[in-house]
Short mmCIF file of C-alpha atoms and ligand atoms in Angstrom, two decimals:
data_model
loop_
_atom_site.label_atom_id
_atom_site.label_comp_id
_atom_site.label_asym_id
_atom_site.label_seq_id
_atom_site.Cartn_x
_atom_site.Cartn_y
_atom_site.Cartn_z
CA MET A 1 24.92 -11.65 -8.52
CA GLU A 2 23.32 -14.95 -7.75
CA PRO A 3 20.53 -15.05 -5.13
CA THR A 4 22.07 -16.41 -1.95
CA ARG A 5 21.22 -16.93 1.71
CA SER A 6 24.74 -16.35 2.71
CA ALA A 7 25.35 -12.75 1.58
CA SER A 8 27.06 -11.09 4.58
CA LEU A 9 24.76 -8.84 6.50
CA SER A 10 27.32 -6.07 6.67
CA LYS A 11 27.55 -6.10 2.87
CA ILE A 12 23.81 -5.78 2.67
CA ALA A 13 23.96 -2.71 4.93
CA GLN A 14 26.88 -1.17 3.00
CA SER A 15 25.16 -1.49 -0.40
CA TYR A 16 21.84 -0.31 1.04
CA GLU A 17 23.38 2.78 2.62
CA ARG A 18 25.25 3.69 -0.60
CA ASP A 19 22.50 2.88 -3.18
CA GLY A 20 19.21 2.90 -1.25
CA PHE A 21 18.55 -0.69 -2.41
CA VAL A 22 20.10 -4.14 -2.48
CA PHE A 23 19.01 -7.32 -4.32
CA PRO A 24 18.52 -10.17 -5.00
CA PHE A 25 18.08 -12.50 -2.11
CA ARG A 26 16.13 -15.80 -2.10
CA ALA A 27 13.26 -16.11 0.35
CA LEU A 28 11.34 -18.95 -1.24
CA THR A 29 12.34 -21.83 -3.57
CA HIS A 30 10.87 -21.83 -7.11
CA GLY A 31 8.54 -24.61 -5.89
CA GLU A 32 7.46 -22.54 -2.91
CA ALA A 33 6.86 -19.45 -4.98
CA GLY A 34 4.79 -21.55 -7.41
CA ALA A 35 2.70 -22.92 -4.43
CA VAL A 36 2.14 -19.42 -3.23
CA ARG A 37 0.90 -18.33 -6.67
CA ALA A 38 -1.47 -21.28 -6.81
CA GLU A 39 -2.80 -20.61 -3.39
CA MET A 40 -3.23 -16.91 -4.12
CA GLU A 41 -5.06 -17.59 -7.39
CA ALA A 42 -7.37 -20.10 -5.69
CA LEU A 43 -8.01 -17.46 -3.00
CA GLU A 44 -8.76 -14.88 -5.68
CA ARG A 45 -11.70 -17.09 -6.84
CA VAL A 46 -13.01 -17.19 -3.31
CA VAL A 47 -12.58 -13.47 -2.80
CA ALA A 48 -14.43 -12.70 -6.10
CA GLU A 49 -17.50 -14.41 -4.66
CA SER A 50 -17.18 -12.99 -1.14
CA SER A 51 -18.66 -9.99 0.50
CA GLU A 52 -17.53 -6.46 -0.30
CA GLN A 53 -15.96 -6.38 3.24
CA VAL A 54 -13.77 -9.44 2.54
CA ARG A 55 -12.71 -8.08 -0.91
CA THR A 56 -11.77 -4.73 0.69
CA LEU A 57 -9.88 -6.17 3.61
CA TYR A 58 -8.00 -8.68 1.50
CA GLY A 59 -6.90 -5.86 -0.84
CA ALA A 60 -5.91 -3.56 2.12
CA TYR A 61 -4.50 -6.02 4.72
CA PRO A 62 -3.77 -9.37 3.21
CA ASN A 63 -1.31 -10.14 6.01
CA MET A 64 -3.95 -9.62 8.64
CA VAL A 65 -6.57 -11.98 7.12
CA VAL A 66 -4.48 -14.67 5.25
CA PRO A 67 -1.91 -16.74 7.18
CA TRP A 68 0.33 -17.52 4.19
CA VAL A 69 0.78 -13.74 3.56
CA ASP A 70 1.67 -13.27 7.19
CA GLU A 71 4.16 -16.17 7.00
CA ILE A 72 5.97 -14.52 4.14
CA ALA A 73 6.10 -11.32 6.11
CA HIS A 74 7.85 -13.31 8.87
CA ASN A 75 10.16 -15.22 6.53
CA PRO A 76 13.51 -15.53 8.38
CA THR A 77 15.67 -14.71 5.34
CA ILE A 78 13.66 -11.49 4.68
CA ILE A 79 13.64 -10.54 8.41
CA ASP A 80 17.45 -11.11 8.60
CA ALA A 81 18.04 -8.87 5.52
CA VAL A 82 15.61 -6.16 6.94
CA LYS A 83 17.37 -6.26 10.40
CA ALA A 84 20.68 -5.74 8.62
CA VAL A 85 19.43 -2.33 7.45
CA LEU A 86 16.99 -1.34 10.21
CA GLY A 87 18.51 -2.94 13.31
CA PRO A 88 17.10 -5.46 15.77
CA ASN A 89 13.55 -4.01 16.35
CA VAL A 90 11.29 -4.32 13.37
CA LEU A 91 7.57 -3.65 12.68
CA LEU A 92 5.61 -4.63 9.67
CA TRP A 93 3.65 -1.50 8.87
CA ASN A 94 1.85 -2.32 5.67
CA CYS A 95 1.67 -5.03 3.04
CA SER A 96 0.32 -5.07 -0.52
CA LEU A 97 0.01 -7.56 -3.45
CA PHE A 98 1.00 -5.80 -6.61
CA ILE A 99 -0.33 -7.51 -9.70
CA LYS A 100 0.08 -6.44 -13.26
CA GLU A 101 -2.16 -8.45 -15.59
CA PRO A 102 -0.72 -9.60 -18.99
CA ARG A 103 -0.55 -7.01 -21.80
CA THR A 104 -1.99 -4.06 -19.77
CA PRO A 105 -0.86 -0.46 -20.04
CA ASP A 106 -0.59 0.29 -16.41
CA TYR A 107 2.78 1.47 -15.14
CA VAL A 108 4.05 3.08 -11.95
CA GLY A 109 5.51 6.64 -12.28
CA TRP A 110 8.74 7.72 -10.57
CA HIS A 111 8.11 8.35 -6.90
CA GLN A 112 9.31 8.12 -3.32
CA ASP A 113 7.13 5.94 -1.00
CA LEU A 114 7.62 7.93 2.26
CA HIS A 115 6.38 11.11 0.68
CA TYR A 116 2.78 10.14 1.17
CA TRP A 117 2.55 7.86 4.23
CA GLY A 118 2.48 10.44 7.04
CA LEU A 119 5.40 8.66 8.78
CA SER A 120 8.08 10.69 10.45
CA GLY A 121 11.69 9.66 9.97
CA SER A 122 13.10 7.55 7.20
CA SER A 123 13.72 4.25 8.84
CA GLU A 124 11.57 2.28 6.45
CA VAL A 125 12.41 -0.42 4.00
CA THR A 126 10.29 -2.36 1.49
CA ALA A 127 10.98 -5.97 0.83
CA TRP A 128 9.42 -6.71 -2.61
CA VAL A 129 8.98 -10.41 -3.02
CA ALA A 130 8.57 -11.76 -6.57
CA ILE A 131 5.85 -14.44 -6.61
CA THR A 132 6.26 -14.69 -10.36
CA PRO A 133 9.52 -13.72 -12.11
CA ALA A 134 9.82 -9.92 -12.40
CA THR A 135 11.44 -9.02 -15.76
CA VAL A 136 12.08 -5.97 -18.01
CA GLY A 137 9.28 -7.29 -20.21
CA ASN A 138 6.68 -7.75 -17.54
CA GLY A 139 7.28 -4.49 -15.66
CA CYS A 140 9.79 -5.08 -12.94
CA MET A 141 10.62 -2.21 -10.70
CA ARG A 142 13.36 0.26 -11.62
CA PHE A 143 15.59 2.05 -9.03
CA VAL A 144 17.79 5.11 -9.20
CA ALA A 145 20.90 4.40 -7.15
CA GLY A 146 21.71 6.96 -4.50
CA SER A 147 18.37 8.85 -4.83
CA HIS A 148 17.22 7.91 -1.29
CA LEU A 149 19.19 10.65 0.51
CA LYS A 150 16.58 13.40 0.36
CA GLN A 151 12.86 13.85 -0.18
CA VAL A 152 11.76 15.80 -3.28
CA SER A 153 8.41 17.24 -4.37
CA HIS A 154 5.78 15.24 -6.21
CA VAL A 155 3.02 16.47 -8.56
CA ASP A 156 -0.35 14.85 -9.33
CA THR A 157 -0.97 14.03 -12.99
CA ASP A 158 -4.09 13.07 -14.96
CA ASP A 159 -2.51 9.93 -16.43
CA GLN A 160 -4.93 7.18 -15.40
CA THR A 161 -2.48 4.47 -16.41
CA ASN A 162 -0.14 5.53 -13.68
CA MET A 163 -1.04 3.00 -10.94
CA LEU A 164 -0.35 5.36 -8.07
CA SER A 165 -3.42 6.66 -6.22
CA ARG A 166 -3.15 10.26 -7.37
CA ASN A 167 -1.26 9.36 -10.56
CA GLN A 168 1.57 11.20 -8.90
CA GLU A 169 5.13 11.47 -10.00
CA LEU A 170 8.28 13.14 -8.92
CA ALA A 171 8.48 16.81 -9.71
CA VAL A 172 12.12 16.41 -10.88
CA GLU A 173 13.26 14.83 -14.08
CA VAL A 174 14.74 11.40 -13.85
CA ASP A 175 17.36 10.33 -16.39
CA GLU A 176 16.08 6.94 -17.58
CA ALA A 177 19.61 5.88 -18.26
CA ASP A 178 20.28 6.02 -14.50
CA ALA A 179 17.67 3.33 -13.79
CA THR A 180 18.65 -0.15 -12.49
CA GLU A 181 16.15 -2.80 -13.70
CA VAL A 182 15.18 -4.93 -10.66
CA VAL A 183 15.03 -8.33 -12.38
CA LEU A 184 14.01 -10.95 -9.86
CA GLU A 185 13.47 -14.76 -10.12
CA ALA A 186 10.29 -16.13 -8.63
CA GLY A 187 10.90 -16.44 -4.84
CA THR A 188 13.60 -13.79 -4.60
CA PHE A 189 13.28 -10.29 -3.13
CA SER A 190 14.77 -6.85 -3.27
CA LEU A 191 15.00 -4.23 -0.52
CA HIS A 192 14.54 -0.56 -1.22
CA HIS A 193 14.55 2.58 1.01
CA GLY A 194 11.43 4.59 1.53
CA ASN A 195 12.91 7.58 -0.13
CA LEU A 196 14.39 5.83 -3.20
CA PHE A 197 13.22 6.98 -6.60
CA HIS A 198 11.50 3.98 -8.22
CA ALA A 199 9.01 3.24 -10.99
CA SER A 200 8.01 0.35 -13.24
CA HIS A 201 7.03 -0.21 -16.83
CA PRO A 202 3.80 -1.91 -18.04
CA ASN A 203 3.50 -5.61 -18.31
CA ARG A 204 3.98 -6.42 -21.99
CA SER A 205 4.26 -10.19 -21.46
CA ASP A 206 1.64 -12.94 -21.68
CA ASP A 207 1.65 -13.78 -18.03
CA ARG A 208 0.78 -11.99 -14.80
CA ARG A 209 3.49 -10.24 -12.86
CA ILE A 210 2.82 -10.74 -9.10
CA GLY A 211 4.79 -9.25 -6.23
CA LEU A 212 4.24 -8.84 -2.55
CA ALA A 213 5.45 -5.57 -1.08
CA LEU A 214 6.24 -5.76 2.63
CA ARG A 215 6.83 -2.35 4.31
CA TYR A 216 8.96 -2.58 7.47
CA ILE A 217 9.75 0.21 9.94
CA THR A 218 11.64 0.71 13.19
CA PRO A 219 9.55 1.46 16.29
CA ASP A 220 10.97 4.94 16.53
CA MET A 221 9.01 6.00 13.43
CA SER A 222 5.64 7.62 14.18
CA GLN A 223 2.45 8.54 12.37
CA SER A 224 2.01 12.25 11.93
CA ASP A 225 -1.19 12.37 9.98
CA ALA A 226 -3.47 10.23 12.23
CA PRO A 227 -4.10 9.96 15.97
CA LYS A 228 -3.32 6.22 16.02
CA ASP A 229 -1.45 3.71 13.89
CA TYR A 230 -1.06 -0.06 13.83
CA ALA A 231 1.83 -2.47 13.01
CA THR A 232 2.80 -6.06 13.57
CA LEU A 233 5.98 -6.85 15.53
CA VAL A 234 8.25 -9.13 13.41
CA ALA A 235 11.57 -8.87 15.22
CA GLY A 236 12.86 -7.71 18.61
CA ASP A 237 10.72 -5.43 20.79
CA ASP A 238 8.64 -2.31 20.42
CA PRO A 239 9.87 -0.05 23.23
CA SER A 240 8.09 3.12 21.81
CA GLY A 241 4.47 1.89 22.20
CA ARG A 242 3.55 4.25 19.31
CA PHE A 243 1.84 1.50 17.35
CA GLU A 244 -0.93 -0.80 18.44
CA LEU A 245 0.54 -4.22 17.84
CA LEU A 246 -1.63 -6.58 15.72
CA PRO A 247 -2.23 -10.19 16.31
CA ARG A 248 -1.29 -12.77 13.70
CA PRO A 249 -4.16 -14.19 11.60
CA ARG A 250 -5.94 -17.25 12.95
CA GLY A 251 -7.15 -18.57 9.58
CA VAL A 252 -8.21 -17.52 6.13
CA PHE A 253 -10.69 -14.75 6.61
CA HIS A 254 -11.26 -15.72 10.29
CA ALA A 255 -14.11 -13.58 11.73
CA ASP A 256 -11.96 -12.12 14.59
CA ASP A 257 -9.20 -11.13 12.09
CA LEU A 258 -11.75 -9.49 9.73
CA ALA A 259 -13.16 -7.53 12.70
CA LYS A 260 -9.69 -6.28 13.62
CA ALA A 261 -8.80 -5.53 10.03
CA GLN A 262 -12.03 -3.55 9.67
CA GLU A 263 -11.10 -1.51 12.83
CA VAL A 264 -7.61 -0.81 11.31
CA TYR A 265 -9.26 0.06 8.00
CA GLU A 266 -11.64 2.57 9.54
CA ALA A 267 -8.82 4.20 11.44
CA GLN A 268 -6.46 4.44 8.52
CA TYR A 269 -8.27 4.86 5.27
CA GLY A 270 -9.39 8.31 4.39
CA ILE A 271 -6.69 9.72 6.69
CA PHE A 272 -3.31 8.77 5.45
CA PHE A 273 -3.86 5.72 3.23
CA GLN A 274 -5.72 7.96 0.81
CA ASP A 275 -2.34 8.50 -0.79
CA VAL A 276 -0.97 4.97 -0.60
CA GLU A 277 -0.32 3.29 -3.99
CA ASN A 278 -3.32 1.45 -5.30
CA VAL A 279 -3.46 -2.28 -4.96
CA ALA A 280 -3.99 -3.62 -8.45
NI1 NI B 301 6.49 2.71 -4.36
#
């Protein structure tokens, strides 16, 4: 299937309901994706020489402190696809850059995202945007079609090359032959359900594999493991009032944005984000 802006929204919803995922869709041109990578890598050099607070908050909440990350989270093509599966009211709950460096052993074990996030309900979808191409050789995601219909148990392991925070994996066997390889061109994205079994291989290539994972929810989700939670409204309204709505960033590492991100960090980390996948 060729990436397209014109895929009908009802077809997106049908595939997603049946398989728990749907891809690919194009959000950025090749040129735009290349520009994002260049901007990100320039920012990495700044971050490396910045305070520990900036390094921490860039890793935890890039969308809150860097406008171009926030812009991708509001990309109209992504939002239209997300609305096709979640409906008109959409919050961005969390966002992470996933980077696998060239020729590194780190992989992601089979898991379900919603198992560890303390969120009630299952109206969550991740849009995973390929900033570089994602290929079988550089460790693209792998999905098991139809596995999103129920939650299963997970176990912690002692495998340090598993990039998940507790090196966790599903407590059930996954037949590797059932996996769909989520090959994405730079600038395209996939959608996957929060209960979908997914994993990824190591990056065996000579270039970095860079993706941006955007986690969207409906306002009727709620946080069970913490007294308060935060999100950014990206479409429609939030009639529930269960989430404190976050402002959009004013500039790269603007002092007011860093202060807000620090507040969110202190409220969230150590409570339910202790189990969120590591940001490489
Ligand atoms: Ni995941």
